[in-house]
mmCIF file of C-alpha atoms and ligand atoms in Angstrom:
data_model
loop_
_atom_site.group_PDB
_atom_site.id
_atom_site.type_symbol
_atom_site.label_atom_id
_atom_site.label_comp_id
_atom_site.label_asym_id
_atom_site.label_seq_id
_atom_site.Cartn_x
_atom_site.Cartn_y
_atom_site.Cartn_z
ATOM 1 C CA UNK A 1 0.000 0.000 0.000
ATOM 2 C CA UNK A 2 2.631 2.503 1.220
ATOM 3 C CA UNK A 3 4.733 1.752 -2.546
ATOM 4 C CA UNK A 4 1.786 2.481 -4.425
ATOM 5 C CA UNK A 5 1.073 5.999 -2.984
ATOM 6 C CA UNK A 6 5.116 6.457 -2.953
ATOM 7 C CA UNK A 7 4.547 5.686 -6.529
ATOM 8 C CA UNK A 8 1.854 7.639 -6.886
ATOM 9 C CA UNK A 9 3.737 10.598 -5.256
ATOM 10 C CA UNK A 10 6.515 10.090 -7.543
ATOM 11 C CA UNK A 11 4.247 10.327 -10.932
ATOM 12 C CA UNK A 12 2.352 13.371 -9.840
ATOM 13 C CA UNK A 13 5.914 15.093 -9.185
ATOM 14 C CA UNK A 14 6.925 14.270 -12.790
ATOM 15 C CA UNK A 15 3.408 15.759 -13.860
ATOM 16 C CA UNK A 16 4.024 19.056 -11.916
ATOM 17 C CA UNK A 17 7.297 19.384 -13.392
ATOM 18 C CA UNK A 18 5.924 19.181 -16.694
ATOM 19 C CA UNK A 19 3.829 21.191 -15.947
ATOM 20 C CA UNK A 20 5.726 23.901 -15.274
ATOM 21 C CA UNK A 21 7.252 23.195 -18.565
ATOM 22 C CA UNK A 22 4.131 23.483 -20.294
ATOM 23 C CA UNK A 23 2.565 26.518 -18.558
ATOM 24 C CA UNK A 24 3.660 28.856 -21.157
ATOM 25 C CA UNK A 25 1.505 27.075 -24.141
ATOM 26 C CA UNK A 26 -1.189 25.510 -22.365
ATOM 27 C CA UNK A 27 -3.392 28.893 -22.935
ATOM 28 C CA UNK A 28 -2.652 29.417 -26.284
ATOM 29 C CA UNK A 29 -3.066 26.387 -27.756
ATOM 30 C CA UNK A 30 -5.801 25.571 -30.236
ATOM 31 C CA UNK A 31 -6.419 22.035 -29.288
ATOM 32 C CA UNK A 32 -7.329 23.937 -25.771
ATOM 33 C CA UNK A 33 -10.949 24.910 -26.630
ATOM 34 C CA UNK A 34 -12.890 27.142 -24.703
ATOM 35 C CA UNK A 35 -15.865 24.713 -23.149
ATOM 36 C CA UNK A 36 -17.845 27.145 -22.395
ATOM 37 C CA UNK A 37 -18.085 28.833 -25.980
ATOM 38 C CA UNK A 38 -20.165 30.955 -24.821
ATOM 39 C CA UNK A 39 -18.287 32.623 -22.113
ATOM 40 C CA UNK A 40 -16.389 35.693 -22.779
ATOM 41 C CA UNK A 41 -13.299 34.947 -21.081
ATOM 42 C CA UNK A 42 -12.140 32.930 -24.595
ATOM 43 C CA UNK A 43 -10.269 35.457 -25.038
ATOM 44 C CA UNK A 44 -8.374 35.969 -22.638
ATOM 45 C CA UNK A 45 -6.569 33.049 -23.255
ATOM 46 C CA UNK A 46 -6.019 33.742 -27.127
ATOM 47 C CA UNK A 47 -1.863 34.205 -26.348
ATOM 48 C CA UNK A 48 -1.334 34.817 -29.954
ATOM 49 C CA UNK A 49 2.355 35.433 -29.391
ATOM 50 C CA UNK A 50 2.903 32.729 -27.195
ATOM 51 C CA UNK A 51 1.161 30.156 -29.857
ATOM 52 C CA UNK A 52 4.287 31.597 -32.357
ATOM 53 C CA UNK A 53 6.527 30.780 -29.663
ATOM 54 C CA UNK A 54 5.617 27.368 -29.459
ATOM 55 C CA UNK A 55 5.625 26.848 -33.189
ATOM 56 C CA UNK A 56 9.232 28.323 -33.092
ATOM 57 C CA UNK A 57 10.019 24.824 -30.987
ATOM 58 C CA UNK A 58 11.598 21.394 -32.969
ATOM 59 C CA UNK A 59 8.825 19.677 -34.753
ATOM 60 C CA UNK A 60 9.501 16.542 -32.643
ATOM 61 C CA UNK A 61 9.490 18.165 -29.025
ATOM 62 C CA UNK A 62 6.396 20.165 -30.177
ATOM 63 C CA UNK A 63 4.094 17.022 -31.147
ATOM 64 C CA UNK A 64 5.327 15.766 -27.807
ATOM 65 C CA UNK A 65 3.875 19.086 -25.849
ATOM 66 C CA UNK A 66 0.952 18.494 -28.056
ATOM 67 C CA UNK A 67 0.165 15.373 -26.847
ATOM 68 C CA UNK A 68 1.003 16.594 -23.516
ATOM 69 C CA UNK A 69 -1.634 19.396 -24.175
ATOM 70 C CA UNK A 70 -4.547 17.260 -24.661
ATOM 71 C CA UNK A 71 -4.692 15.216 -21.597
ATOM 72 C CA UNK A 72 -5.265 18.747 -19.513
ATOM 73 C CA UNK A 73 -8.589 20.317 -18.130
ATOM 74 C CA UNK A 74 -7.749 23.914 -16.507
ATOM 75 C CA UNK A 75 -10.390 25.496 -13.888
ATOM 76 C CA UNK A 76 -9.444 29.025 -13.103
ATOM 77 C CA UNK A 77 -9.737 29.321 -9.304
ATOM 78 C CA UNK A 78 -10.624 32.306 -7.008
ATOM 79 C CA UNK A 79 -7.800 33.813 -5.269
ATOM 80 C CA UNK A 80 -9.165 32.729 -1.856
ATOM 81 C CA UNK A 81 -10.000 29.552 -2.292
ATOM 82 C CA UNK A 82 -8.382 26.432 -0.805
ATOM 83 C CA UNK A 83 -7.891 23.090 -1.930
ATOM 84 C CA UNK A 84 -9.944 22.030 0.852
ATOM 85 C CA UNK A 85 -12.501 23.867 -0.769
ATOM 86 C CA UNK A 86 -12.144 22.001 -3.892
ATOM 87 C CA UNK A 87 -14.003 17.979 -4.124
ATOM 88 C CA UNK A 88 -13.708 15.794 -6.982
ATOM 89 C CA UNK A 89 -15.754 12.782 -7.670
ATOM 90 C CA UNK A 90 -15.179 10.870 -10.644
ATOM 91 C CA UNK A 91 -17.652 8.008 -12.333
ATOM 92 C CA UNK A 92 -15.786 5.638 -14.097
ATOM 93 C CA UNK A 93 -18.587 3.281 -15.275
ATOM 94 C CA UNK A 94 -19.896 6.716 -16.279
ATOM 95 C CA UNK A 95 -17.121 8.475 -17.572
ATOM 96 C CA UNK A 96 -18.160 11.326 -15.430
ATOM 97 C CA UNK A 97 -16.012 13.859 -13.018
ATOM 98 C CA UNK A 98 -17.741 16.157 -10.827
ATOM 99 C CA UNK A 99 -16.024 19.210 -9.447
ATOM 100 C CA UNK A 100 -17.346 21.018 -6.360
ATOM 101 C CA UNK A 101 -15.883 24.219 -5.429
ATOM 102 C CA UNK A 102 -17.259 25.905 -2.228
ATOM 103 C CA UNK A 103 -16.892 29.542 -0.804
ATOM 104 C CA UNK A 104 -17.288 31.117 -4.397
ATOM 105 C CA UNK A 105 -19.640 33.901 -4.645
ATOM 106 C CA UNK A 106 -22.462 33.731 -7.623
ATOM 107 C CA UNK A 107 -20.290 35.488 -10.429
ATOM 108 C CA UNK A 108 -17.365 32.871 -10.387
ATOM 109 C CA UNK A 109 -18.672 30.702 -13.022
ATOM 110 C CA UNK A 110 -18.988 33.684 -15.558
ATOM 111 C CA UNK A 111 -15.714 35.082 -14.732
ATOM 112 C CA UNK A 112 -13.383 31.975 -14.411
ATOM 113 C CA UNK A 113 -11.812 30.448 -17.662
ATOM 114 C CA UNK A 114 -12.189 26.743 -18.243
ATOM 115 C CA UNK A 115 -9.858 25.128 -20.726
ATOM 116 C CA UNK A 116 -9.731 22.005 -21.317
ATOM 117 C CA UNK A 117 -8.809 19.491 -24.132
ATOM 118 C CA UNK A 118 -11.746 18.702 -26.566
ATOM 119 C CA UNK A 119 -10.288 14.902 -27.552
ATOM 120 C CA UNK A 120 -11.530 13.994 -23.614
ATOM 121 C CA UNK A 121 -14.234 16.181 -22.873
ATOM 122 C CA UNK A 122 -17.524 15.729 -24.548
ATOM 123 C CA UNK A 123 -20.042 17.902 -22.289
ATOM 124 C CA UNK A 124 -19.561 19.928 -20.160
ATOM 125 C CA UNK A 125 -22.745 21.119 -17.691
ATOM 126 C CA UNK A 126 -22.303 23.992 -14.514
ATOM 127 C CA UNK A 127 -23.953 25.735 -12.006
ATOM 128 C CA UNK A 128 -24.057 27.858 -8.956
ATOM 129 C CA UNK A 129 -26.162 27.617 -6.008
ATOM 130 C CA UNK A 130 -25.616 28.437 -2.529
ATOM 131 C CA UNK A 131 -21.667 29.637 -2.758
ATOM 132 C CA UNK A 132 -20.858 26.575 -4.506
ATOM 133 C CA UNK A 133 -19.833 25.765 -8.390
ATOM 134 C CA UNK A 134 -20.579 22.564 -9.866
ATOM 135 C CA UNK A 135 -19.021 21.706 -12.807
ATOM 136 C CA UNK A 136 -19.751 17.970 -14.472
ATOM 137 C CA UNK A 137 -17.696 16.815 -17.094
ATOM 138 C CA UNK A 138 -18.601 14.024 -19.594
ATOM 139 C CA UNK A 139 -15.728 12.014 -20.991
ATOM 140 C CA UNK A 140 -15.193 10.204 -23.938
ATOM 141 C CA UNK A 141 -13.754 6.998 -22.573
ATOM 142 C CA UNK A 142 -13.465 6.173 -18.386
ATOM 143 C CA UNK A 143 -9.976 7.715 -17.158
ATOM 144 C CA UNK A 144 -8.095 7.939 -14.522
ATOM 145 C CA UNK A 145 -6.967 11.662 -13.320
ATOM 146 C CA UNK A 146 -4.785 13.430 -11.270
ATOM 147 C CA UNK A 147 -5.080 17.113 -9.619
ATOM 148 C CA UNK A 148 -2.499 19.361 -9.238
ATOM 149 C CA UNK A 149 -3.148 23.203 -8.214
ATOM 150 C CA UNK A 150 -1.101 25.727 -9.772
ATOM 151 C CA UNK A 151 -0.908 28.925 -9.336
ATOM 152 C CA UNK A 152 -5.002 30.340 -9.403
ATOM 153 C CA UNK A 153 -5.519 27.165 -11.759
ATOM 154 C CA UNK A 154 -7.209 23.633 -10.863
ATOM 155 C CA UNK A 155 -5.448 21.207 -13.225
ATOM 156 C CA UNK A 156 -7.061 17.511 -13.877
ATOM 157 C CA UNK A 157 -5.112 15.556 -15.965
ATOM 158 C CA UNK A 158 -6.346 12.393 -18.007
ATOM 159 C CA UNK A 159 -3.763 9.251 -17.548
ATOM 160 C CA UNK A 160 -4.342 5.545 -18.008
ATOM 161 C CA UNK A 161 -4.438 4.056 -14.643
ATOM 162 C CA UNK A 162 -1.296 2.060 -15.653
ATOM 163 C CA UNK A 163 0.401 5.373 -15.603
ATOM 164 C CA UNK A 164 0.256 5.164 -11.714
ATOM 165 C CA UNK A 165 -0.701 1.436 -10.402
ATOM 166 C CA UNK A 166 1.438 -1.904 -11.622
ATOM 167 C CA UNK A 167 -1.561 -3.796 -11.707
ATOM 168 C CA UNK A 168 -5.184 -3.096 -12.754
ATOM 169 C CA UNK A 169 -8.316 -5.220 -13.241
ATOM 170 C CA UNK A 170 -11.592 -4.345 -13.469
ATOM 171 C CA UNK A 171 -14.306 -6.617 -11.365
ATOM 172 C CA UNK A 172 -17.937 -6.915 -12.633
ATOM 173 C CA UNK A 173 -20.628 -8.205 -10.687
ATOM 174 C CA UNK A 174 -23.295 -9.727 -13.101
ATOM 175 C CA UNK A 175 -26.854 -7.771 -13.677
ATOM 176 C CA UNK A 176 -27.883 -5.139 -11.182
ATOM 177 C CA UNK A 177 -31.017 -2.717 -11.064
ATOM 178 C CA UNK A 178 -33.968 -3.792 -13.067
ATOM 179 C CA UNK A 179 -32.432 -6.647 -14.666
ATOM 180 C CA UNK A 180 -32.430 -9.497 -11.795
ATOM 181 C CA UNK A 181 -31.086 -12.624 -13.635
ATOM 182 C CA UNK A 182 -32.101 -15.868 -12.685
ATOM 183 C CA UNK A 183 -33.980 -16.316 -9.593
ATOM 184 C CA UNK A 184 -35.333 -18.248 -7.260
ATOM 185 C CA UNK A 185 -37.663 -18.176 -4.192
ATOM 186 C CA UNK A 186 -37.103 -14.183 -4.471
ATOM 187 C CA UNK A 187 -33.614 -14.655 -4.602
ATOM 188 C CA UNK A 188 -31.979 -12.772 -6.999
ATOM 189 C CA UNK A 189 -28.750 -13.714 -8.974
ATOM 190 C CA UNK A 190 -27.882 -9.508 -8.929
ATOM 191 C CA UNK A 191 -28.073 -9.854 -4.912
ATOM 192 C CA UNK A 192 -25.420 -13.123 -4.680
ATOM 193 C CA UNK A 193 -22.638 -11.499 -7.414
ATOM 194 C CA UNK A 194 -23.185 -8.418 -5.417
ATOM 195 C CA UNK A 195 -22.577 -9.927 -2.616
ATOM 196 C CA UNK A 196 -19.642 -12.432 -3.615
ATOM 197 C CA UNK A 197 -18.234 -9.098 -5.122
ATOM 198 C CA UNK A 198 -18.330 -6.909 -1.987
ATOM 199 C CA UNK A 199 -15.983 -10.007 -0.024
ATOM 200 C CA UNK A 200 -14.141 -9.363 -3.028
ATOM 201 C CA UNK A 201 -13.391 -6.174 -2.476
ATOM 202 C CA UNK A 202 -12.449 -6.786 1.559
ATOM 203 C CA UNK A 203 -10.089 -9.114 0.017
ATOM 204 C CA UNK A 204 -8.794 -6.905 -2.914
ATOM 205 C CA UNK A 205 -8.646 -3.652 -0.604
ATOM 206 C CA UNK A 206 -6.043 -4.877 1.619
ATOM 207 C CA UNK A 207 -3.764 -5.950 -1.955
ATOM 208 C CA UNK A 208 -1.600 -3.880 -4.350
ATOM 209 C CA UNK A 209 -4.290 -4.296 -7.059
ATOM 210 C CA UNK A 210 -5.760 -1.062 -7.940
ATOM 211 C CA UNK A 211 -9.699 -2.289 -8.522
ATOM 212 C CA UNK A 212 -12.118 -0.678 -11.087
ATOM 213 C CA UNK A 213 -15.891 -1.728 -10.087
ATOM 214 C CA UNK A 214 -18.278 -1.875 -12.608
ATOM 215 C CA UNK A 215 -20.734 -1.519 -9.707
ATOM 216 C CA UNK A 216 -20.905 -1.814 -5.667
ATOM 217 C CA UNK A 217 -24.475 -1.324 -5.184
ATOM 218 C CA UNK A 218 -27.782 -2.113 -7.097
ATOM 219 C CA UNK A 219 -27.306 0.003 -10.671
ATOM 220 C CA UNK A 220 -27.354 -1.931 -14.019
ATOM 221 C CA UNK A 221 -24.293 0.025 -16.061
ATOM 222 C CA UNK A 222 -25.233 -1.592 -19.933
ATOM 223 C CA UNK A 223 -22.772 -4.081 -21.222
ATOM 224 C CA UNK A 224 -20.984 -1.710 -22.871
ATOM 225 C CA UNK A 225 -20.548 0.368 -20.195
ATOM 226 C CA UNK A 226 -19.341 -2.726 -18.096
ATOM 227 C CA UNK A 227 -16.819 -4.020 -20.877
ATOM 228 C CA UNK A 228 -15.264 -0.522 -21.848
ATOM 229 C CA UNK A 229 -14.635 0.253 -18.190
ATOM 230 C CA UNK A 230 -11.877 -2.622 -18.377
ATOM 231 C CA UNK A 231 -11.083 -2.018 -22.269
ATOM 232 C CA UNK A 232 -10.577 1.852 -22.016
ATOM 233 C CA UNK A 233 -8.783 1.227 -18.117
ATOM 234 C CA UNK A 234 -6.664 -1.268 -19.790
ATOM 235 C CA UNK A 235 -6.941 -3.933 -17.349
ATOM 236 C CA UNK A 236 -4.762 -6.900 -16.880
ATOM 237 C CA UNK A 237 -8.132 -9.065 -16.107
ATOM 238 C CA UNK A 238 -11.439 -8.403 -16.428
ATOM 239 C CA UNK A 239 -13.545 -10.683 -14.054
ATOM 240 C CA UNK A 240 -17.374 -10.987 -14.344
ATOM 241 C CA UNK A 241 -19.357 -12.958 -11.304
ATOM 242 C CA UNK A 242 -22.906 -14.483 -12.584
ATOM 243 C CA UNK A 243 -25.015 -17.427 -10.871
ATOM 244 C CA UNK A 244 -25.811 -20.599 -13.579
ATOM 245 C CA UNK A 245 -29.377 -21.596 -14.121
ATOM 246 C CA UNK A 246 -30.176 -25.200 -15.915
ATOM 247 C CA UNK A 247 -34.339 -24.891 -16.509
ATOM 248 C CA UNK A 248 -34.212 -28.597 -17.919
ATOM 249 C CA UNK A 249 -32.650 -30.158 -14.934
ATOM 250 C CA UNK A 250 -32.611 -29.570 -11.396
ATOM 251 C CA UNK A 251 -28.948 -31.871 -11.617
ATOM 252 C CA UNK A 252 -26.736 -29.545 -12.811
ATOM 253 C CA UNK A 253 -24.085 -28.478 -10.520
ATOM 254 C CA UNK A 254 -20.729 -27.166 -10.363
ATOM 255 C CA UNK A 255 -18.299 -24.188 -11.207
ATOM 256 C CA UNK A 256 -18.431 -23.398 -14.860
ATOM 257 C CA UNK A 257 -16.030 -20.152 -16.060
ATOM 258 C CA UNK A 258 -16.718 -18.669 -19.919
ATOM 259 C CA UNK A 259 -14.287 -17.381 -21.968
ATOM 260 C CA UNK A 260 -13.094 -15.835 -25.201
ATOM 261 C CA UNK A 261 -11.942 -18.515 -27.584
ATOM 262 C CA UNK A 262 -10.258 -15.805 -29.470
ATOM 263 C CA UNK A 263 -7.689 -15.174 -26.650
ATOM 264 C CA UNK A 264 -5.695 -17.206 -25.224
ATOM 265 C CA UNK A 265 -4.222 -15.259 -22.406
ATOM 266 C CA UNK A 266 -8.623 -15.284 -21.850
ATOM 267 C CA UNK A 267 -8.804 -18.656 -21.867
ATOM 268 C CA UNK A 268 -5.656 -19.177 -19.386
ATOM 269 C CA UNK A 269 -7.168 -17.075 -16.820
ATOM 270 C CA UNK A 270 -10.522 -18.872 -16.924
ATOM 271 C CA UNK A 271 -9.341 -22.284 -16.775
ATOM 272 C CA UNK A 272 -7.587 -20.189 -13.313
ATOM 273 C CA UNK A 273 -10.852 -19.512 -12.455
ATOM 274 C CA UNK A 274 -12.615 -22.496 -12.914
ATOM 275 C CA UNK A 275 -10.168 -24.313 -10.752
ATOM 276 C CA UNK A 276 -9.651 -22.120 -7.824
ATOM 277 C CA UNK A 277 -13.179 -21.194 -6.851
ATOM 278 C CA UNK A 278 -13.910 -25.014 -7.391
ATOM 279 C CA UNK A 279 -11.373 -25.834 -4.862
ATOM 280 C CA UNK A 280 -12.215 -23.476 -2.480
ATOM 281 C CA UNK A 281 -16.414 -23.966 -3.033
ATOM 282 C CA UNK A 282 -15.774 -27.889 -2.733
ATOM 283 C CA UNK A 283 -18.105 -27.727 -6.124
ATOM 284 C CA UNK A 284 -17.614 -29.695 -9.201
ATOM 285 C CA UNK A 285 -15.508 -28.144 -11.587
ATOM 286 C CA UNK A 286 -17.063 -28.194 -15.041
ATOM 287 C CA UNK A 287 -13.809 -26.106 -16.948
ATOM 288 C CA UNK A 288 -14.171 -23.387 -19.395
ATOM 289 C CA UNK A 289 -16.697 -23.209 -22.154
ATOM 290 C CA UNK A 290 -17.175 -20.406 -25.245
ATOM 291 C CA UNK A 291 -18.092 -17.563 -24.468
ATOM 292 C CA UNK A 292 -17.777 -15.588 -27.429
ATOM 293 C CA UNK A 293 -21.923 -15.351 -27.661
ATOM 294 C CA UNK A 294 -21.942 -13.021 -25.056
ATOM 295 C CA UNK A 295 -21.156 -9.455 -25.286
ATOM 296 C CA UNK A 296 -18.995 -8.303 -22.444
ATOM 297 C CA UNK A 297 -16.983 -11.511 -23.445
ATOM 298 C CA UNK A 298 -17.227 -11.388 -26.645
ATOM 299 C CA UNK A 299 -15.717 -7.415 -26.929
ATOM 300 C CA UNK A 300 -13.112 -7.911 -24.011
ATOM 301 C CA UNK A 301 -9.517 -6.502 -25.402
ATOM 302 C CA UNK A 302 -8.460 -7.651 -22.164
ATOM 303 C CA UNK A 303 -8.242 -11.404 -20.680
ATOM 304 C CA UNK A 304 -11.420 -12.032 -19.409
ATOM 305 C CA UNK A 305 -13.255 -14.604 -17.013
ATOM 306 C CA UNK A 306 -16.999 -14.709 -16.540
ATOM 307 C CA UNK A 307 -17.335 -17.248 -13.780
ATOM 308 C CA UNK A 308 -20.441 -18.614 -13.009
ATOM 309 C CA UNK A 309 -20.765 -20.017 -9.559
ATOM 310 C CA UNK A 310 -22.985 -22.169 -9.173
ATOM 311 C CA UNK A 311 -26.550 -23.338 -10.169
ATOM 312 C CA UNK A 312 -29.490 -21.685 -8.517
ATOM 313 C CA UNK A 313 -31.289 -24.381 -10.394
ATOM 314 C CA UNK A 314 -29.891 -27.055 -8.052
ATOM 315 C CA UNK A 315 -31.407 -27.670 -4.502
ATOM 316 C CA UNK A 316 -27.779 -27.991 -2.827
ATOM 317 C CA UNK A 317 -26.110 -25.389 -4.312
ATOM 318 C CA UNK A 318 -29.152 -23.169 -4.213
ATOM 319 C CA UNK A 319 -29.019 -23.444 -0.396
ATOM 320 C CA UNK A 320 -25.260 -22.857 -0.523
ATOM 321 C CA UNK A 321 -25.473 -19.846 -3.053
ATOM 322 C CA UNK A 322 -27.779 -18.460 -0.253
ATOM 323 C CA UNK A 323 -25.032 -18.813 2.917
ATOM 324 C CA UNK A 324 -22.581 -15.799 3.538
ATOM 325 C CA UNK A 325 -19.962 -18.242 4.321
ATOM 326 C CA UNK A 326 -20.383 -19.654 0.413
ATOM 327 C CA UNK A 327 -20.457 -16.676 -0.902
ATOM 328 C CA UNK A 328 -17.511 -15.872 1.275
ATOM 329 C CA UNK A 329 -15.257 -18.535 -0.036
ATOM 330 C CA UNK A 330 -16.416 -17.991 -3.778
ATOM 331 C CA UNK A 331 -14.460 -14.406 -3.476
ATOM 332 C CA UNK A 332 -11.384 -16.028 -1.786
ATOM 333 C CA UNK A 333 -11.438 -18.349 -4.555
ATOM 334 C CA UNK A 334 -11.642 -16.044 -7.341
ATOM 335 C CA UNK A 335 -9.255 -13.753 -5.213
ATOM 336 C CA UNK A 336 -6.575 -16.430 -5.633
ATOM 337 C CA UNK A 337 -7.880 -16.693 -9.156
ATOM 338 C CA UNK A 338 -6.211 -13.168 -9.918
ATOM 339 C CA UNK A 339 -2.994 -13.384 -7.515
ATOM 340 C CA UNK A 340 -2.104 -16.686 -9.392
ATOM 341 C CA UNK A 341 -2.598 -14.902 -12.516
ATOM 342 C CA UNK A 342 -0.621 -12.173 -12.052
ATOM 343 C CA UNK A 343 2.273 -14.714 -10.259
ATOM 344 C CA UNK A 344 2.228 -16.484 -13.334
ATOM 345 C CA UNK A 345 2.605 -13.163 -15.467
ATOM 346 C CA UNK A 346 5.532 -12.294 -13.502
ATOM 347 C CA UNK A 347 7.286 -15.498 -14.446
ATOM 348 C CA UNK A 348 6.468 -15.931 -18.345
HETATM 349 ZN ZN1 ZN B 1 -26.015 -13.925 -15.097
#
């Protein structure tokens, strides 16, 4: 834990220094729209002679400020304000971030320049009410960010996660919201992945894994929204938790994990899957079967595993599925799933 914000630390120093590099162009640049077109201020920030300057700079070293350039999202700050004043909150299922800036009086929003890079941003939405500013910004793919405050500036910038943490996956529990899954009795398949997913997360919290969920609560993000999160985060695995159903027979048992047959490094970490949460459950392990017909499989850059646990279908496991302690030991076997993984990445 302690490396990973020493990391951490160590990349956001890097950014500031660039920054300081990049000050100088970051207003005058025409990738750097104006979000607010409508807002006066635009021109405040048209640095003609400063844009010259930059194009006075090596072609090479200039596409490399460039690319710098677009990553950035400037909020002109009051002078008062501290960064204890400032709260971000950003929805990576949603590829949101929400700024909050208190102790602002009402004109602040029509006087302060927002800049920001038009290849992340794809909305932009503010308002003021009661001395505070909220600004919500819609991006075009789920990113990570860091914050930095310079000089009367808030700066957000838009890295990969991989920029900052070693290791990355992405954890999906199946369904969610208005779409239940199988059932039985009133008990709902979205209530058991939830579940197995929040032990997950005791179990994951204490690791080095940085953790994208696709949800921790009862919301239904679409498939896309659920397979892009661990595409666009470029995640070393993308795990999905569902609960098996057989509507022919009330016999079918076991651990069963689906994969994509056109990925082997997919297909590896499912047959991971299917073994570890079979040892751990006691269950039968059924192996790995196609799962290119569904679509979070299916349009997974990344190695994924959807796992289904068990059957609802079956009497015994039905009973089981229902027990915390189960459910329990299905996230410490999928838990293993991913350390083994990542042991056996380290080695190849
Ligand atoms: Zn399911």
């Amino acid at each position: 834990m302690k490396d990973r914000q020493a990391q951490r630390l160590a990349v956001l120093s890097v950014i500031i220094s660039s920054i300081v590099v990049f000050t100088f162009f970051v207003v005058s640049k025409e990738e750097f729209v104006k979000l607010a077109e409508a807002k006066e201020t635009v021109t405040t920030f048209a640095g003609m002679s400063l844009y010259e300057n930059l194009e006075t700079i090596a072609d090479e070293r200039r596409m490399e400020i460039e690319a710098e350039l677009r990553q950035y999202l400037r909020v002109g700050l009051p002078d008062n304000i501290k960064e204890s004043d400032v709260k971000m909150e950003a929805d990576y299922v949603k590829r949101s971030l929400k700024i909050e800036i208190s102790n602002v009086d009402p004109s602040y929003l029509d006087n302060s320049p927002i800049v920001g890079s038009c290849n992340h941003i794809v909305d932009m939405n503010w308002r003021y009410e009661a001395g505070k500013a909220y600004i919500e910004l819609e991006l075009d793919a789920a990113s990570e960010y860091t914050v930095n405050y310079e000089n009367d500036q808030l700066v957000v910038k838009f890295i990969s996660p991989k920029e900052i943490y070693d290791k990355v996956i992405v954890v999906d529990a199946g369904h969610g919201g208005n779409h239940p899954g199988t059932n039985r009795n009133g008990i709902l398949e979205k209530d058991i992945t939830l579940d197995i997913i929040l032990y997950l997360k005791e179990l994951l919290d204490d690791s080095d894994i940085k953790v994208y969920y696709t949800r921790e609560d009862d919301s239904n993000p679409s498939f896309d929204e659920r397979v892009q999160l661990a595409n666009q985060m470029d995640a070393d695995y993308f795990v999905s938790v569902h609960i098996n159903a057989d509507e022919h027979s009330r016999e079918s048992n076991g651990t069963e994990v689906l994969y994509y047959t056109a990925d082997e490094r997919s297909r590896k970490f499912a047959q991971l899957c299917t073994d570890k949460v079979s040892a751990v459950l006691n269950s039968r392990n059924r192996g790995i079967s196609d799962g290119d017909s569904i679509y979070i499989v299916r349009n997974a850059k990344v190695p994924v595993a959807l796992i289904e646990v068990g059957f609802i279908s079956n009497n015994t496991e039905f009973h089981l599925l229902c027990s915390d302690s189960y459910k329990k030991k299905a996230a410490e076997g999928i838990y293993q799933a991913i350390l083994e993984a990542y042991e056996n990445k380290t080695e190849n």
